[in-house]
PDB file of C-alpha atoms in Angstrom:
ATOM      1  CA  MET C   1     -37.461  21.422 -31.212  1.00  0.00           C
ATOM      2  CA  THR C   2     -33.916  20.103 -31.782  1.00  0.00           C
ATOM      3  CA  PRO C   3     -33.196  18.186 -34.952  1.00  0.00           C
ATOM      4  CA  THR C   4     -31.872  14.677 -34.465  1.00  0.00           C
ATOM      5  CA  SER C   5     -29.943  12.453 -36.820  1.00  0.00           C
ATOM      6  CA  SER C   6     -30.791   8.844 -37.470  1.00  0.00           C
ATOM      7  CA  THR C   7     -27.706   7.745 -35.485  1.00  0.00           C
ATOM      8  CA  ASP C   8     -29.056   9.458 -32.345  1.00  0.00           C
ATOM      9  CA  SER C   9     -32.302   7.583 -32.301  1.00  0.00           C
ATOM     10  CA  VAL C  10     -32.818   4.559 -30.050  1.00  0.00           C
ATOM     11  CA  LEU C  11     -35.216   1.807 -30.929  1.00  0.00           C
ATOM     12  CA  PRO C  12     -37.602   0.774 -28.156  1.00  0.00           C
ATOM     13  CA  ASP C  13     -36.746  -2.498 -26.392  1.00  0.00           C
ATOM     14  CA  PRO C  14     -39.079  -5.262 -27.615  1.00  0.00           C
ATOM     15  CA  ASP C  15     -39.141  -6.761 -24.081  1.00  0.00           C
ATOM     16  CA  PRO C  16     -39.539  -3.975 -21.486  1.00  0.00           C
ATOM     17  CA  SER C  17     -39.372  -6.482 -18.580  1.00  0.00           C
ATOM     18  CA  ARG C  18     -35.724  -7.155 -19.455  1.00  0.00           C
ATOM     19  CA  PRO C  19     -33.019  -4.786 -18.100  1.00  0.00           C
ATOM     20  CA  ALA C  20     -31.561  -2.307 -20.554  1.00  0.00           C
ATOM     21  CA  ARG C  21     -28.746  -3.687 -22.679  1.00  0.00           C
ATOM     22  CA  SER C  22     -26.172  -1.247 -21.308  1.00  0.00           C
ATOM     23  CA  SER C  23     -27.105  -2.246 -17.750  1.00  0.00           C
ATOM     24  CA  VAL C  24     -26.614  -5.935 -18.580  1.00  0.00           C
ATOM     25  CA  LEU C  25     -23.285  -5.208 -20.261  1.00  0.00           C
ATOM     26  CA  MET C  26     -22.100  -3.166 -17.277  1.00  0.00           C
ATOM     27  CA  ARG C  27     -23.018  -5.941 -14.856  1.00  0.00           C
ATOM     28  CA  THR C  28     -21.381  -8.556 -17.069  1.00  0.00           C
ATOM     29  CA  GLY C  29     -18.236  -6.437 -17.285  1.00  0.00           C
ATOM     30  CA  GLY C  30     -18.214  -6.125 -13.499  1.00  0.00           C
ATOM     31  CA  VAL C  31     -18.544  -9.878 -13.078  1.00  0.00           C
ATOM     32  CA  VAL C  32     -15.733 -10.502 -15.563  1.00  0.00           C
ATOM     33  CA  ALA C  33     -13.517  -7.963 -13.767  1.00  0.00           C
ATOM     34  CA  ALA C  34     -14.267  -9.562 -10.390  1.00  0.00           C
ATOM     35  CA  MET C  35     -13.464 -13.026 -11.747  1.00  0.00           C
ATOM     36  CA  ALA C  36     -10.184 -11.732 -13.192  1.00  0.00           C
ATOM     37  CA  ALA C  37      -9.254 -10.180  -9.840  1.00  0.00           C
ATOM     38  CA  VAL C  38      -9.987 -13.441  -8.012  1.00  0.00           C
ATOM     39  CA  GLY C  39      -7.878 -15.296 -10.552  1.00  0.00           C
ATOM     40  CA  LEU C  40      -4.965 -12.913 -10.027  1.00  0.00           C
ATOM     41  CA  VAL C  41      -5.178 -13.230  -6.252  1.00  0.00           C
ATOM     42  CA  ALA C  42      -5.484 -17.012  -6.411  1.00  0.00           C
ATOM     43  CA  GLY C  43      -2.535 -17.172  -8.783  1.00  0.00           C
ATOM     44  CA  ALA C  44      -0.431 -14.988  -6.502  1.00  0.00           C
ATOM     45  CA  CYS C  45      -1.314 -17.142  -3.495  1.00  0.00           C
ATOM     46  CA  SER C  46      -0.566 -20.470  -5.129  1.00  0.00           C
ATOM     47  CA  SER C  47       2.565 -22.243  -4.048  1.00  0.00           C
ATOM     48  CA  ASP C  48       4.617 -23.240  -7.071  1.00  0.00           C
ATOM     49  CA  ASP C  49       7.674 -23.152  -4.816  1.00  0.00           C
ATOM     50  CA  SER C  50       6.668 -26.371  -3.039  1.00  0.00           C
ATOM     51  CA  GLU C  51       9.124 -29.176  -3.374  1.00  0.00           C
ATOM     52  CA  SER C  52       8.676 -32.778  -2.485  1.00  0.00           C
ATOM     53  CA  THR C  53      11.758 -34.797  -1.625  1.00  0.00           C
ATOM     54  CA  GLY C  54      11.112 -38.253  -0.334  1.00  0.00           C
ATOM     55  CA  SER C  55       8.756 -37.976   2.569  1.00  0.00           C
ATOM     56  CA  THR C  56       9.045 -34.295   3.468  1.00  0.00           C
ATOM     57  CA  THR C  57       7.230 -31.463   1.737  1.00  0.00           C
ATOM     58  CA  THR C  58       8.658 -28.003   2.212  1.00  0.00           C
ATOM     59  CA  ALA C  59       7.242 -24.640   1.184  1.00  0.00           C
ATOM     60  CA  GLY C  60       8.946 -21.307   1.523  1.00  0.00           C
ATOM     61  CA  SER C  61      12.127 -20.568   3.402  1.00  0.00           C
ATOM     62  CA  SER C  62      13.230 -22.784   6.249  1.00  0.00           C
ATOM     63  CA  THR C  63      15.954 -20.542   7.668  1.00  0.00           C
ATOM     64  CA  ALA C  64      15.441 -19.758  11.337  1.00  0.00           C
ATOM     65  CA  THR C  65      15.682 -16.109  12.250  1.00  0.00           C
ATOM     66  CA  ILE C  66      15.417 -14.955  15.823  1.00  0.00           C
ATOM     67  CA  VAL C  67      14.259 -11.348  16.077  1.00  0.00           C
ATOM     68  CA  ASP C  68      12.814  -9.930  19.264  1.00  0.00           C
ATOM     69  CA  ASP C  69      12.047  -6.434  17.985  1.00  0.00           C
ATOM     70  CA  ALA C  70       8.298  -7.027  17.624  1.00  0.00           C
ATOM     71  CA  ALA C  71       6.977  -5.926  21.017  1.00  0.00           C
ATOM     72  CA  SER C  72       3.407  -6.900  20.176  1.00  0.00           C
ATOM     73  CA  ALA C  73       4.272 -10.459  19.145  1.00  0.00           C
ATOM     74  CA  GLN C  74       2.990 -13.168  21.447  1.00  0.00           C
ATOM     75  CA  TYR C  75       5.473 -15.753  20.130  1.00  0.00           C
ATOM     76  CA  LYS C  76       9.220 -15.627  19.543  1.00  0.00           C
ATOM     77  CA  ASN C  77      10.260 -15.519  15.900  1.00  0.00           C
ATOM     78  CA  GLY C  78      12.046 -18.589  14.597  1.00  0.00           C
ATOM     79  CA  GLU C  79      11.640 -22.119  13.315  1.00  0.00           C
ATOM     80  CA  TYR C  80       9.843 -24.685  15.476  1.00  0.00           C
ATOM     81  CA  THR C  81       9.229 -28.411  15.071  1.00  0.00           C
ATOM     82  CA  ALA C  82       6.786 -30.696  16.852  1.00  0.00           C
ATOM     83  CA  GLU C  83       4.966 -33.971  16.301  1.00  0.00           C
ATOM     84  CA  GLY C  84       1.261 -34.536  16.570  1.00  0.00           C
ATOM     85  CA  GLY C  85      -0.634 -37.773  16.736  1.00  0.00           C
ATOM     86  CA  TYR C  86      -3.973 -39.028  15.525  1.00  0.00           C
ATOM     87  CA  ASN C  87      -5.792 -42.302  15.089  1.00  0.00           C
ATOM     88  CA  SER C  88      -6.487 -43.694  11.634  1.00  0.00           C
ATOM     89  CA  PRO C  89      -8.249 -46.915  10.652  1.00  0.00           C
ATOM     90  CA  GLY C  90      -4.727 -48.386  10.366  1.00  0.00           C
ATOM     91  CA  GLY C  91      -3.881 -47.424  13.954  1.00  0.00           C
ATOM     92  CA  PRO C  92      -2.085 -44.531  15.653  1.00  0.00           C
ATOM     93  CA  GLN C  93      -0.151 -42.195  13.346  1.00  0.00           C
ATOM     94  CA  GLN C  94       2.372 -39.378  13.855  1.00  0.00           C
ATOM     95  CA  VAL C  95       2.982 -36.327  11.708  1.00  0.00           C
ATOM     96  CA  GLY C  96       5.964 -34.007  12.065  1.00  0.00           C
ATOM     97  CA  VAL C  97       5.353 -30.290  11.569  1.00  0.00           C
ATOM     98  CA  THR C  98       7.907 -27.500  11.176  1.00  0.00           C
ATOM     99  CA  VAL C  99       6.808 -23.873  10.974  1.00  0.00           C
ATOM    100  CA  THR C 100       8.694 -20.619  10.713  1.00  0.00           C
ATOM    101  CA  LEU C 101       7.169 -17.762  12.710  1.00  0.00           C
ATOM    102  CA  SER C 102       7.646 -14.052  12.154  1.00  0.00           C
ATOM    103  CA  ASN C 103       5.576 -11.686  14.319  1.00  0.00           C
ATOM    104  CA  ASP C 104       3.128 -14.522  15.087  1.00  0.00           C
ATOM    105  CA  VAL C 105       2.582 -15.215  11.367  1.00  0.00           C
ATOM    106  CA  ILE C 106       3.500 -18.535   9.783  1.00  0.00           C
ATOM    107  CA  THR C 107       5.897 -17.739   6.951  1.00  0.00           C
ATOM    108  CA  ALA C 108       6.828 -21.329   6.039  1.00  0.00           C
ATOM    109  CA  VAL C 109       5.571 -24.809   6.847  1.00  0.00           C
ATOM    110  CA  SER C 110       6.753 -28.339   6.179  1.00  0.00           C
ATOM    111  CA  VAL C 111       5.250 -31.683   7.072  1.00  0.00           C
ATOM    112  CA  ASP C 112       7.389 -34.767   7.670  1.00  0.00           C
ATOM    113  CA  THR C 113       5.585 -37.941   6.659  1.00  0.00           C
ATOM    114  CA  SER C 114       8.629 -40.249   6.896  1.00  0.00           C
ATOM    115  CA  GLN C 115       7.306 -42.247   9.873  1.00  0.00           C
ATOM    116  CA  THR C 116       4.021 -43.100   8.158  1.00  0.00           C
ATOM    117  CA  LYS C 117       3.214 -46.269   6.230  1.00  0.00           C
ATOM    118  CA  GLY C 118       0.281 -47.739   4.366  1.00  0.00           C
ATOM    119  CA  PRO C 119      -2.764 -45.743   3.251  1.00  0.00           C
ATOM    120  CA  SER C 120      -2.024 -43.012   5.811  1.00  0.00           C
ATOM    121  CA  LEU C 121       1.175 -42.169   3.907  1.00  0.00           C
ATOM    122  CA  GLU C 122      -0.897 -41.305   0.825  1.00  0.00           C
ATOM    123  CA  TYR C 123      -3.236 -39.067   2.831  1.00  0.00           C
ATOM    124  CA  GLN C 124      -0.411 -37.372   4.708  1.00  0.00           C
ATOM    125  CA  GLY C 125       1.325 -36.751   1.375  1.00  0.00           C
ATOM    126  CA  LYS C 126      -1.787 -35.036   0.003  1.00  0.00           C
ATOM    127  CA  PHE C 127      -2.089 -33.037   3.226  1.00  0.00           C
ATOM    128  CA  ALA C 128       1.575 -32.006   3.050  1.00  0.00           C
ATOM    129  CA  GLY C 129       1.134 -30.878  -0.544  1.00  0.00           C
ATOM    130  CA  GLY C 130      -1.764 -28.536   0.283  1.00  0.00           C
ATOM    131  CA  ILE C 131      -1.114 -27.287   3.806  1.00  0.00           C
ATOM    132  CA  SER C 132       1.049 -24.296   2.897  1.00  0.00           C
ATOM    133  CA  ASP C 133      -1.827 -22.781   0.901  1.00  0.00           C
ATOM    134  CA  VAL C 134      -3.955 -22.998   4.057  1.00  0.00           C
ATOM    135  CA  VAL C 135      -1.608 -21.695   6.779  1.00  0.00           C
ATOM    136  CA  VAL C 136       1.245 -19.623   5.309  1.00  0.00           C
ATOM    137  CA  GLY C 137       0.573 -15.935   5.845  1.00  0.00           C
ATOM    138  CA  LYS C 138      -1.850 -16.553   8.712  1.00  0.00           C
ATOM    139  CA  ASN C 139      -1.481 -15.760  12.405  1.00  0.00           C
ATOM    140  CA  ILE C 140      -0.645 -18.957  14.287  1.00  0.00           C
ATOM    141  CA  ASN C 141      -3.507 -18.228  16.717  1.00  0.00           C
ATOM    142  CA  ASP C 142      -5.977 -18.385  13.808  1.00  0.00           C
ATOM    143  CA  ILE C 143      -4.871 -21.846  12.693  1.00  0.00           C
ATOM    144  CA  ASP C 144      -7.370 -24.668  13.173  1.00  0.00           C
ATOM    145  CA  VAL C 145      -7.046 -26.943  10.167  1.00  0.00           C
ATOM    146  CA  ASP C 146     -10.028 -29.158   9.379  1.00  0.00           C
ATOM    147  CA  LYS C 147      -9.437 -30.915   6.057  1.00  0.00           C
ATOM    148  CA  VAL C 148      -6.719 -30.396   3.445  1.00  0.00           C
ATOM    149  CA  SER C 149      -6.596 -32.022   0.010  1.00  0.00           C
ATOM    150  CA  GLY C 150      -9.010 -34.771   1.010  1.00  0.00           C
ATOM    151  CA  SER C 151      -7.183 -35.663   4.207  1.00  0.00           C
ATOM    152  CA  SER C 152      -9.260 -35.029   7.311  1.00  0.00           C
ATOM    153  CA  LEU C 153      -7.526 -37.185   9.943  1.00  0.00           C
ATOM    154  CA  THR C 154      -4.026 -35.762   9.419  1.00  0.00           C
ATOM    155  CA  SER C 155      -5.339 -32.353  10.435  1.00  0.00           C
ATOM    156  CA  GLY C 156      -5.843 -33.606  14.001  1.00  0.00           C
ATOM    157  CA  GLY C 157      -2.144 -34.435  14.303  1.00  0.00           C
ATOM    158  CA  PHE C 158      -1.209 -31.172  12.595  1.00  0.00           C
ATOM    159  CA  ASN C 159      -3.327 -29.122  15.021  1.00  0.00           C
ATOM    160  CA  GLU C 160      -1.797 -30.965  17.992  1.00  0.00           C
ATOM    161  CA  ALA C 161       1.701 -30.161  16.690  1.00  0.00           C
ATOM    162  CA  ILE C 162       0.729 -26.482  16.248  1.00  0.00           C
ATOM    163  CA  GLU C 163      -0.412 -26.347  19.886  1.00  0.00           C
ATOM    164  CA  LYS C 164       2.958 -27.790  21.010  1.00  0.00           C
ATOM    165  CA  ILE C 165       4.788 -25.242  18.842  1.00  0.00           C
ATOM    166  CA  LYS C 166       2.755 -22.399  20.378  1.00  0.00           C
ATOM    167  CA  GLN C 167       3.757 -23.572  23.863  1.00  0.00           C
ATOM    168  CA  GLU C 168       7.418 -23.711  22.864  1.00  0.00           C
ATOM    169  CA  ALA C 169       7.416 -20.328  21.116  1.00  0.00           C
ATOM    170  CA  ILE C 170       5.507 -18.323  23.726  1.00  0.00           C
ATOM    171  CA  ASN C 171       7.268 -15.097  24.782  1.00  0.00           C
TER     172      ASN C 171
END
């Protein structure tokens, strides 16, 4: 028999149906670590570089670069602009979209809301403020925007503009 000290002894758990304390602490630590990782990723993905000047919101670089060294790219690299339309309760609306493509990935996006008036201007402004978080870093073929920052109708015009840009940029 091995002698034990009083510090080595473990008291029995008063509620055996409950998981062991160390197991609960380990799971809690894992949850906290996962939440911290999500926070770091979300923080890294946020767009503090967005600027709003008048009626155009721009995120990222807007310099056009034409590079044809990506043999697997379906679209030519560069900056493309198109307009898309949609119907709102106030009537037909237009939204201008400019994207920068690099190897089929959207590296920058801006939305021109200067032709919009009334309540649609407010919604397009909200859309413009949140769209870069949704599309920058994504393959243009994977883009199908539904609702951004509470604006669901603007996305129809945005998606139409993306389709026009894809047609223009095709290799």
